[in-house]
Coordinates of C-alpha atoms in Angstrom, one line a residue:
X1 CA 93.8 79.6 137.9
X2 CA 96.7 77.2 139.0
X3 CA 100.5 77.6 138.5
X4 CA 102.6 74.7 140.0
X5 CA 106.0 75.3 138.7
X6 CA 106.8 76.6 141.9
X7 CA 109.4 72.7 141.5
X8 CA 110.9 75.1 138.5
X9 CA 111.9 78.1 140.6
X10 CA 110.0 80.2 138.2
X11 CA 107.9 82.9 140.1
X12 CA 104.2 82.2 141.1
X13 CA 100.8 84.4 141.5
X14 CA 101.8 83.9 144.8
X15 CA 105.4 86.0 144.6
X16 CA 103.7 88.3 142.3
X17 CA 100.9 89.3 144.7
X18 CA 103.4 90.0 147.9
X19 CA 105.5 92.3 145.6
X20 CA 102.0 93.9 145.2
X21 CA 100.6 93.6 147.8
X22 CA 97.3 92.3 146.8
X23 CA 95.5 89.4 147.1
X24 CA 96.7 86.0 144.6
X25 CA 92.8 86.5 143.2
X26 CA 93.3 90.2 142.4
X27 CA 96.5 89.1 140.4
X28 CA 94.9 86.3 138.8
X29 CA 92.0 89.1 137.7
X30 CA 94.4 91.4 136.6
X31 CA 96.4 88.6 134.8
X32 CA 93.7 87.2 132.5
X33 CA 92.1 91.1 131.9
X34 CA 89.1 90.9 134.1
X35 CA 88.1 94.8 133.4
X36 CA 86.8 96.6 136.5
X37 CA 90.0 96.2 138.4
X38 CA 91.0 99.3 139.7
X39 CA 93.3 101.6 137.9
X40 CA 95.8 101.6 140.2
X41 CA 95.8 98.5 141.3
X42 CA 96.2 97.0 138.0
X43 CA 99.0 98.7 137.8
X44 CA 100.8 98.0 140.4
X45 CA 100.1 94.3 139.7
X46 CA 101.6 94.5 136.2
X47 CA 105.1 96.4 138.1
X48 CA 105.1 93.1 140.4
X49 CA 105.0 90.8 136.8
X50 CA 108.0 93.1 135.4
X51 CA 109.7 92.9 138.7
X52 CA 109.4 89.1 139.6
X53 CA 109.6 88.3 135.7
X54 CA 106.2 86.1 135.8
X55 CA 104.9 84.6 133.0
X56 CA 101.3 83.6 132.5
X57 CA 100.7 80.3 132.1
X58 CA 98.7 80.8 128.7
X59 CA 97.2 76.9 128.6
X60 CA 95.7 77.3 132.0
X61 CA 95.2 81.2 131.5
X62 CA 93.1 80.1 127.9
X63 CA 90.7 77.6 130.1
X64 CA 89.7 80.8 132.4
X65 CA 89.8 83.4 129.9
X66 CA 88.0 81.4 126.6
X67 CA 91.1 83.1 124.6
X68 CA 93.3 82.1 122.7
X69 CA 96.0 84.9 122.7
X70 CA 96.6 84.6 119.1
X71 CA 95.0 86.5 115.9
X72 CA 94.7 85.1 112.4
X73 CA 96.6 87.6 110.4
X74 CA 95.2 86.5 106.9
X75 CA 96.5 87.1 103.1
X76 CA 93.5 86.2 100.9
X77 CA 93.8 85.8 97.0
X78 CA 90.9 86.0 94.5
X79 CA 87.8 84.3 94.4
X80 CA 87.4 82.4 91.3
X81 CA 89.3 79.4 91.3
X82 CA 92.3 79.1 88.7
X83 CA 90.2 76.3 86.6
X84 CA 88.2 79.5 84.9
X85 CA 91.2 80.8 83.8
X86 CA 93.6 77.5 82.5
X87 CA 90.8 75.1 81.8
X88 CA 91.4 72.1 83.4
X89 CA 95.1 72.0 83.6
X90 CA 96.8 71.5 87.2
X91 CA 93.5 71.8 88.9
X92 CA 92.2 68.9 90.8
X93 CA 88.3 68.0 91.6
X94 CA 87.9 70.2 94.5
X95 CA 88.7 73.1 92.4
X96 CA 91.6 73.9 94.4
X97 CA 95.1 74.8 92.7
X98 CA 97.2 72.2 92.3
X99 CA 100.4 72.5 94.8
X100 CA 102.8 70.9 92.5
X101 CA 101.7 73.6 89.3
X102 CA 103.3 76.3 91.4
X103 CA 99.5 77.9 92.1
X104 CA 99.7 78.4 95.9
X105 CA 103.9 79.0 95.7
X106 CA 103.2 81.5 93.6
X107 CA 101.2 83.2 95.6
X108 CA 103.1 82.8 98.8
X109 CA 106.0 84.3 96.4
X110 CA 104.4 87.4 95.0
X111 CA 103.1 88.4 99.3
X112 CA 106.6 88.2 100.0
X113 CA 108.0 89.9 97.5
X114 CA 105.3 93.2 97.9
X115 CA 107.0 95.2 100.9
X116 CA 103.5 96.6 101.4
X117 CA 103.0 92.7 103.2
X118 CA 106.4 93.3 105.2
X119 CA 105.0 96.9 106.4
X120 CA 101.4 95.0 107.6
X121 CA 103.3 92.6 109.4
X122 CA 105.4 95.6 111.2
X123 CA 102.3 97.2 112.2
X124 CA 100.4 94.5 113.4
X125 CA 103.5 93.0 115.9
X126 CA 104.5 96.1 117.3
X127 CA 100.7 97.0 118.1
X128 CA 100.0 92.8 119.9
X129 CA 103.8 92.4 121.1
X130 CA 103.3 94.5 124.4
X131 CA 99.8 93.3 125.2
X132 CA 101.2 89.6 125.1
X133 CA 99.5 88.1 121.9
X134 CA 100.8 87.1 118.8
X135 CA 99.9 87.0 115.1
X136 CA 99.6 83.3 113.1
X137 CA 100.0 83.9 109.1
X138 CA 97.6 82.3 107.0
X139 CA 97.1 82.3 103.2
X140 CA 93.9 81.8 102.1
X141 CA 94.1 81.7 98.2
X142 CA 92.3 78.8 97.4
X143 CA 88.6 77.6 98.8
X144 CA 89.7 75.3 101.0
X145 CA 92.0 77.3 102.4
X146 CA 89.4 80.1 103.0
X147 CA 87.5 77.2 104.6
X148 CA 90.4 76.3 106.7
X149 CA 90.9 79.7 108.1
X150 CA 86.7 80.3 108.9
X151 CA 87.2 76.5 110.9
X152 CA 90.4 77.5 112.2
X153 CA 88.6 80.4 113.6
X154 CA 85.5 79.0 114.9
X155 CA 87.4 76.2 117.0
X156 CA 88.8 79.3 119.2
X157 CA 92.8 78.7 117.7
X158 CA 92.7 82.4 117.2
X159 CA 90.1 85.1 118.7
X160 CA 89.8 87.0 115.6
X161 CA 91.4 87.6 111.6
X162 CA 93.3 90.2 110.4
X163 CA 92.4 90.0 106.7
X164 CA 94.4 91.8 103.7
X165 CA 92.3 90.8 100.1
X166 CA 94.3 90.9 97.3
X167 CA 91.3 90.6 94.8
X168 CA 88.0 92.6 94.9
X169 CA 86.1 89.3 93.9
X170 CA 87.4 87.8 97.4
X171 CA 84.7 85.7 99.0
X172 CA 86.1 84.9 102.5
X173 CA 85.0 88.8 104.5
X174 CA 81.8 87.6 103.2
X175 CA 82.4 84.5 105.0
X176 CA 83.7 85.5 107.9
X177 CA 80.6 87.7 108.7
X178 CA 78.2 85.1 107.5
X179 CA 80.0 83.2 110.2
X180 CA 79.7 85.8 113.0
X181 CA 83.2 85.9 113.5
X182 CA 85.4 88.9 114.9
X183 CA 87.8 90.5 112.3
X184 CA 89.1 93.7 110.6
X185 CA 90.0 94.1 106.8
X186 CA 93.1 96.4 105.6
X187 CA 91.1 98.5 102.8
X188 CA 87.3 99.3 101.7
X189 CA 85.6 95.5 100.7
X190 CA 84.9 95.9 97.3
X191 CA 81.4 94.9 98.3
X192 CA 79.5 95.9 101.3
X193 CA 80.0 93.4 104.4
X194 CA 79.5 94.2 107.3
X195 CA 83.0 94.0 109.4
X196 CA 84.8 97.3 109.9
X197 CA 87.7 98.0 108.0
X198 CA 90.4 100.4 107.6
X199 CA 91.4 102.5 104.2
X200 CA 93.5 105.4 102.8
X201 CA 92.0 108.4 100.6
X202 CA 92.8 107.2 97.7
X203 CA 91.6 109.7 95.5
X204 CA 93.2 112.6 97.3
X205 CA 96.6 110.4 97.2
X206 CA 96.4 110.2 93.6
X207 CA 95.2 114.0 93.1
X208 CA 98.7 115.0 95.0
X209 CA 100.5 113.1 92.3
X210 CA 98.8 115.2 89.8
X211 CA 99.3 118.2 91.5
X212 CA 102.7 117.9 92.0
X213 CA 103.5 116.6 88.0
X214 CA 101.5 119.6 87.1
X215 CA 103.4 122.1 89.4
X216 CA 106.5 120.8 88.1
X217 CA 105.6 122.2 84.5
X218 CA 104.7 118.7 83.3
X219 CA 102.0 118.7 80.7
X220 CA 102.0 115.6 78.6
X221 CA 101.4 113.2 81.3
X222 CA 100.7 109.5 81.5
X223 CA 99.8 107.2 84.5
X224 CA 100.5 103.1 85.0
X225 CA 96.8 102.4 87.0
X226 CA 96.9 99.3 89.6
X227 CA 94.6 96.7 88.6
X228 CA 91.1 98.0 88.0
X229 CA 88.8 95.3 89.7
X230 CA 91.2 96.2 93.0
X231 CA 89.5 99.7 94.6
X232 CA 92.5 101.2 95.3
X233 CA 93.4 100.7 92.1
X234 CA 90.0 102.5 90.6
X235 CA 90.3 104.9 93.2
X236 CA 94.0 106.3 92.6
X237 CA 92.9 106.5 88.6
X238 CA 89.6 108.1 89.3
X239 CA 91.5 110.4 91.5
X240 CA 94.4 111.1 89.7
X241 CA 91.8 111.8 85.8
X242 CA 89.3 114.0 88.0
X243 CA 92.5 116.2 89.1
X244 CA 93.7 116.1 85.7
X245 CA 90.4 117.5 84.3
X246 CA 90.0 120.1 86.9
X247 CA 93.3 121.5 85.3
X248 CA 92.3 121.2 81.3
X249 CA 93.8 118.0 80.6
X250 CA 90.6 115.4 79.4
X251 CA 92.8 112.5 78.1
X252 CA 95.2 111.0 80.1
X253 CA 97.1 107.9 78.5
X254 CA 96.5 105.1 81.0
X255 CA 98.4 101.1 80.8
X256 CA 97.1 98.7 83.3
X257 CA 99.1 97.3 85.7
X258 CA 99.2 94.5 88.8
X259 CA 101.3 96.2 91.5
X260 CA 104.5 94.5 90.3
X261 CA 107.8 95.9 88.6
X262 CA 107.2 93.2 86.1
X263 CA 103.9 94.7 84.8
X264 CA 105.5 98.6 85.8
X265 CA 108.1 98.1 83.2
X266 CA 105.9 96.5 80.6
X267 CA 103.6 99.3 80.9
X268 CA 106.2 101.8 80.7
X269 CA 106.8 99.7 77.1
X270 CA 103.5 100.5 76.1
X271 CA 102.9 104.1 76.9
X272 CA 106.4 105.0 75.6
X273 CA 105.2 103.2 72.3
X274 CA 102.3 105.0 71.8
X275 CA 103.0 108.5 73.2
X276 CA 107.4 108.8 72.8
X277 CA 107.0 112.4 73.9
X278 CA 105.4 112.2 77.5
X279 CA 107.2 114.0 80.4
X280 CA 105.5 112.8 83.5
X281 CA 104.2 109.5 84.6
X282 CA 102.4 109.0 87.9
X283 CA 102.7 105.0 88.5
X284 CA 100.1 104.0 91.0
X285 CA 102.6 102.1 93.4
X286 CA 106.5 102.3 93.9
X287 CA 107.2 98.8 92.5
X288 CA 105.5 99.9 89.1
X289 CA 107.4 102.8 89.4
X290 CA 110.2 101.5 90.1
X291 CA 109.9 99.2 86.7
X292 CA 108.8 102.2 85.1
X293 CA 112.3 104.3 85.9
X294 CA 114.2 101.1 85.1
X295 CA 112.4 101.3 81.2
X296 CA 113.0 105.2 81.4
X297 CA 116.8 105.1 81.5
X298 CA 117.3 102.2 79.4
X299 CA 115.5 104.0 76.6
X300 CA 117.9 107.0 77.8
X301 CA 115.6 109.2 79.0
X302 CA 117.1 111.1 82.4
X303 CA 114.6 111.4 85.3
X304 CA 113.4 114.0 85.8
X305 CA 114.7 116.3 83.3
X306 CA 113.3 114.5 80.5
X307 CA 110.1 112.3 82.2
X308 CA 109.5 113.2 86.0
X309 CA 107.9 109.7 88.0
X310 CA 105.5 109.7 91.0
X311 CA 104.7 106.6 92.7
X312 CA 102.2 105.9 95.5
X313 CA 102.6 103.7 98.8
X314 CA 106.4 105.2 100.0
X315 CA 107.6 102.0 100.8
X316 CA 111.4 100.3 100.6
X317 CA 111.2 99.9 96.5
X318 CA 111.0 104.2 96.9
X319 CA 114.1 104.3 98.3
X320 CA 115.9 101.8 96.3
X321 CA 114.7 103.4 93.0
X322 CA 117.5 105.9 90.8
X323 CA 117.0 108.2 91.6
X324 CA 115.0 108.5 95.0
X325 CA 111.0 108.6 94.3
X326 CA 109.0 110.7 94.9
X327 CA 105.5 109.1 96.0
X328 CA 102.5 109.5 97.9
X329 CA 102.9 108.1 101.6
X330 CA 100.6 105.3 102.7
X331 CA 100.9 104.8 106.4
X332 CA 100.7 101.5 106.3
X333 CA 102.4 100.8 109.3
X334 CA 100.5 102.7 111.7
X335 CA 96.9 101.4 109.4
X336 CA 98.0 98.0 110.2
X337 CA 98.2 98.8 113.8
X338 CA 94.6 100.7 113.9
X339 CA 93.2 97.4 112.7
X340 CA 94.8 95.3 115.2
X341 CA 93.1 98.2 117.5
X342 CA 89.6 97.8 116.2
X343 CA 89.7 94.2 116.3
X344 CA 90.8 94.3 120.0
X345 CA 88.4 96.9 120.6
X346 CA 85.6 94.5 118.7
X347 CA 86.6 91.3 120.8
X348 CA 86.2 93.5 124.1
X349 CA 82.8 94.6 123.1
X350 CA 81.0 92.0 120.5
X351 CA 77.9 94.4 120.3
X352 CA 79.5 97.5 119.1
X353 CA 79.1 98.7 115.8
X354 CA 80.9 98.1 112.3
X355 CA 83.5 100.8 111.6
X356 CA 86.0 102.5 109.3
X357 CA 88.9 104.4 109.8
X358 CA 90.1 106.5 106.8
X359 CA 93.9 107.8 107.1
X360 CA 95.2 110.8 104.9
X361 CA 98.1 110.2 102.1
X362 CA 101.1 113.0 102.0
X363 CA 103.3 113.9 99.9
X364 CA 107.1 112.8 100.2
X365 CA 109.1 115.0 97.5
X366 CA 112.6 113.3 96.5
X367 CA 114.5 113.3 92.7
X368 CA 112.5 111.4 90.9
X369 CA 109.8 114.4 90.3

C-alpha cells in the first residue's frame, strides 16, 4: 500500500514503523487487519499510529483490503406497498410511495421521533467508532428503496447491513440472504431467514409488568398491546395474559396500539370507556405510556394512587413522563452494539454459523407504579 503525502507533512508508514520498530510491511499488515500478526507486535504498531497521529489512507487501504469501512445501518418499513391500503391515490406505477404525498417523510418522521431509533444509533457508533468504521443510514420503506440498499450492498459501498424491521411482513432480511449478503437484524424475523439476529425476552419483560401491578395490590388491570403483526408486540401480550392467568385473572381488557403516544392516548380513551374502574395499566412501550398517563390526569385520575402505569423499553419518554415511569428496561444500547459485534464477527469468518443473542429485561421501579 502507498502513502505519498509525505509533500503534506502528515506522517507516513514509514514514521510509523521507526516509532515501532518494525518493518513498513508489518505496519501496512497491521494497518489493513491482516490477522496472524503477533500480539505484541500489533500492539506496538497501533501505539506508533497514536503516537505519530497517522491516518490510513482508506481509498488506497480499500483497494488492498476489498473493504469498504462502512456498514449499512438500515430502518426498513412494511412490505406491502401503500397502494393496498389507499387505492390508487399518491402511488405511482412502480408501486412506490409518492414523495410529494408525505409517504416516505412520514416515515423518516415517525424513526426520528421513536427514541428507541436514537438508542440504536448510540449503540452501534460507540461499538464501530474505535475500530475506525462508520455507519451510513438508510431507509428502506418502499421496494425500490429495499432494492437500492441490496445494490448498494452488493457493489461493496458498505461490507454488511445493520437492519431494524419495523413491520413483521418486511421483505428485505429475506432479500438480503437470498443475496448472500453479510448482515445482522435487531429482533426475532417474524419469519425464519437465515441471518442471525439479536432479541430481548419479551415475554418475561412483560411478565415483570404483571408481577409488579399485581404486587402492588392492583387487581382490575388493563394493558395497551404494541401492534400485533410486530413479535414484540405478540410477545409482551402473550407474556404479560400468561402471567396474568397464572395468578386467577383470565380476561385482561386489551386496546391495540402502534408504539406511538398518539395511539397510547387513544387507547387509554378506549379502555377507560369500557372499563372506568381499572387500577393498573401495563402499556407495552414508554411512548404509549406516556400518552396513556397524559389521558389519566386529564380525566383526573392521580397516578398511582388511583391507576398505577408500567411501560416497557426505559427509554428518554420514561423519564419525561409525570410522574417518573416505571418500565421494563430494554438494553437497547448495548443490543445494538452485540449486533454490530456479530456482524464484524460474520465479515471476519463468512462460513460461521447463523446466530441469536437473547438479552434479559429488568425491572426499573419509579412513581408511576
Amino acid at each position: 500500500m502507498t502513502d505519498d503525502r509525505r509533500s503534506a507533512g502528515a506522517p507516513t508508514l514509514e514514521d510509523v514503523a521507526r516509532a515501532a520498530g518494525v518493518s513498513r510491511a508489518t505496519v501496512s499488515r497491521v494497518v489493513n487487519g491482516v490477522r496472524n500478526v503477533d500480539p505484541v507486535i500489533q500492539e506496538a504498531v497501533r501505539q506508533a499510529v497514536s503516537v505519530t497521529g497517522y491516518t490510513p489512507n482508506r481509498a488506497a487501504r480499500s483497494l488492498v483490503t476489498r473493504r469498504a469501512d462502512a456498514i449499512a445501518l438500515v430502518v426498513s418499513g412494511a412490505g406491502v406497498e401503500p397502494e393496498a391500503a389507499r387505492g390508487d391515490s399518491g402511488t405511482g406505477a412502480s408501486g412506490e410511495e409518492d414523495r410529494g404525498s408525505g409517504g416516505s417523510g412520514s416515515f423518516t418522521a415517525r424513526v426520528f421521533a421513536d427514541p428507541f431509533f436514537g438508542r440504536v444509533v448510540t449503540g452501534v457508533v460507540d461499538y464501530l467508532r474505535p475500530r475506525g468504521m462508520h455507519p451510513v443510514l438508510m431507509f428502506a420503506e418502499t421496494s425500490r428503496a429495499r432494492e437500492e440498499v441490496v445494490a448498494y450492498l452488493r457493489q461493496g459501498s458498505a461490507d454488511g447491513a445493520l437492519v431494524v424491521s419495523t413491520h413483521a411482513e418486511d421483505p428485505l432480511p429475506a432479500l438480503i440472504a437470498d443475496a448472500g449478503l453479510a448482515a445482522v437484524l435487531f429482533a426475532r424475523p417474524a419469519r425464519p431467514v437465515p441471518i442471525s439476529y439479536v432479541d430481548l425476552a419479551h415475554r418475561d419483560g412483560a411478565r415483570l409488568a404483571a408481577e409488579h401491578l399485581l404486587d402492588r395490590g392492583c387487581r382490575r388491570i388493563a394493558t395497551i398491546s404494541g401492534p400485533l403483526d410486530v413479535p414484540a408486540g405478540e410477545a409482551r401480550l402473550t407474556g404479560f395474559r400468561d402471567t396474568m392467568a397464572r395468578h386467577g385473572h383470565p380476561y385482561i381488557p386489551v386496546a391495540e396500539g402502534q408504539f406511538t403516544q398518539e395511539s397510547g392516548e387513544s387507547a387509554m380513551e378506549r379502555l377507560l370507556a369500557e372499563h372506568p374502574d381499572l387500577d393498573g395499566v401495563f402499556a407495552a412501550n414508554d411512548l404509549m405510556a406516556l400518552g396513556a398517563c397524559h389521558v389519566l390526569r386529564e380525566r383526573g385520575r392521580s397516578i398511582p394512587g388511583d391507576v398505577a402505569v408500567v411501560g416497557f423499553d426505559d427509554s428518554s419518554a420514561a423519564l419525561a413522563c409525570r410522574p417518573p415511569l416505571t418500565t421494563v428496561r430494554q438494553p437497547v444500547e448495548g443490543m445494538a452494539a452485540e449486533m454490530t459485534r456479530l456482524l464484524l464477527d460474520r465479515l471476519a469468518r463468512p462460513d460461521g454459523p447463523v446466530t441469536s443473542v437473547i438479552f434479559e429485561p429488568e425491572l426499573v421501579v419509579r412513581g408511576s407504579a
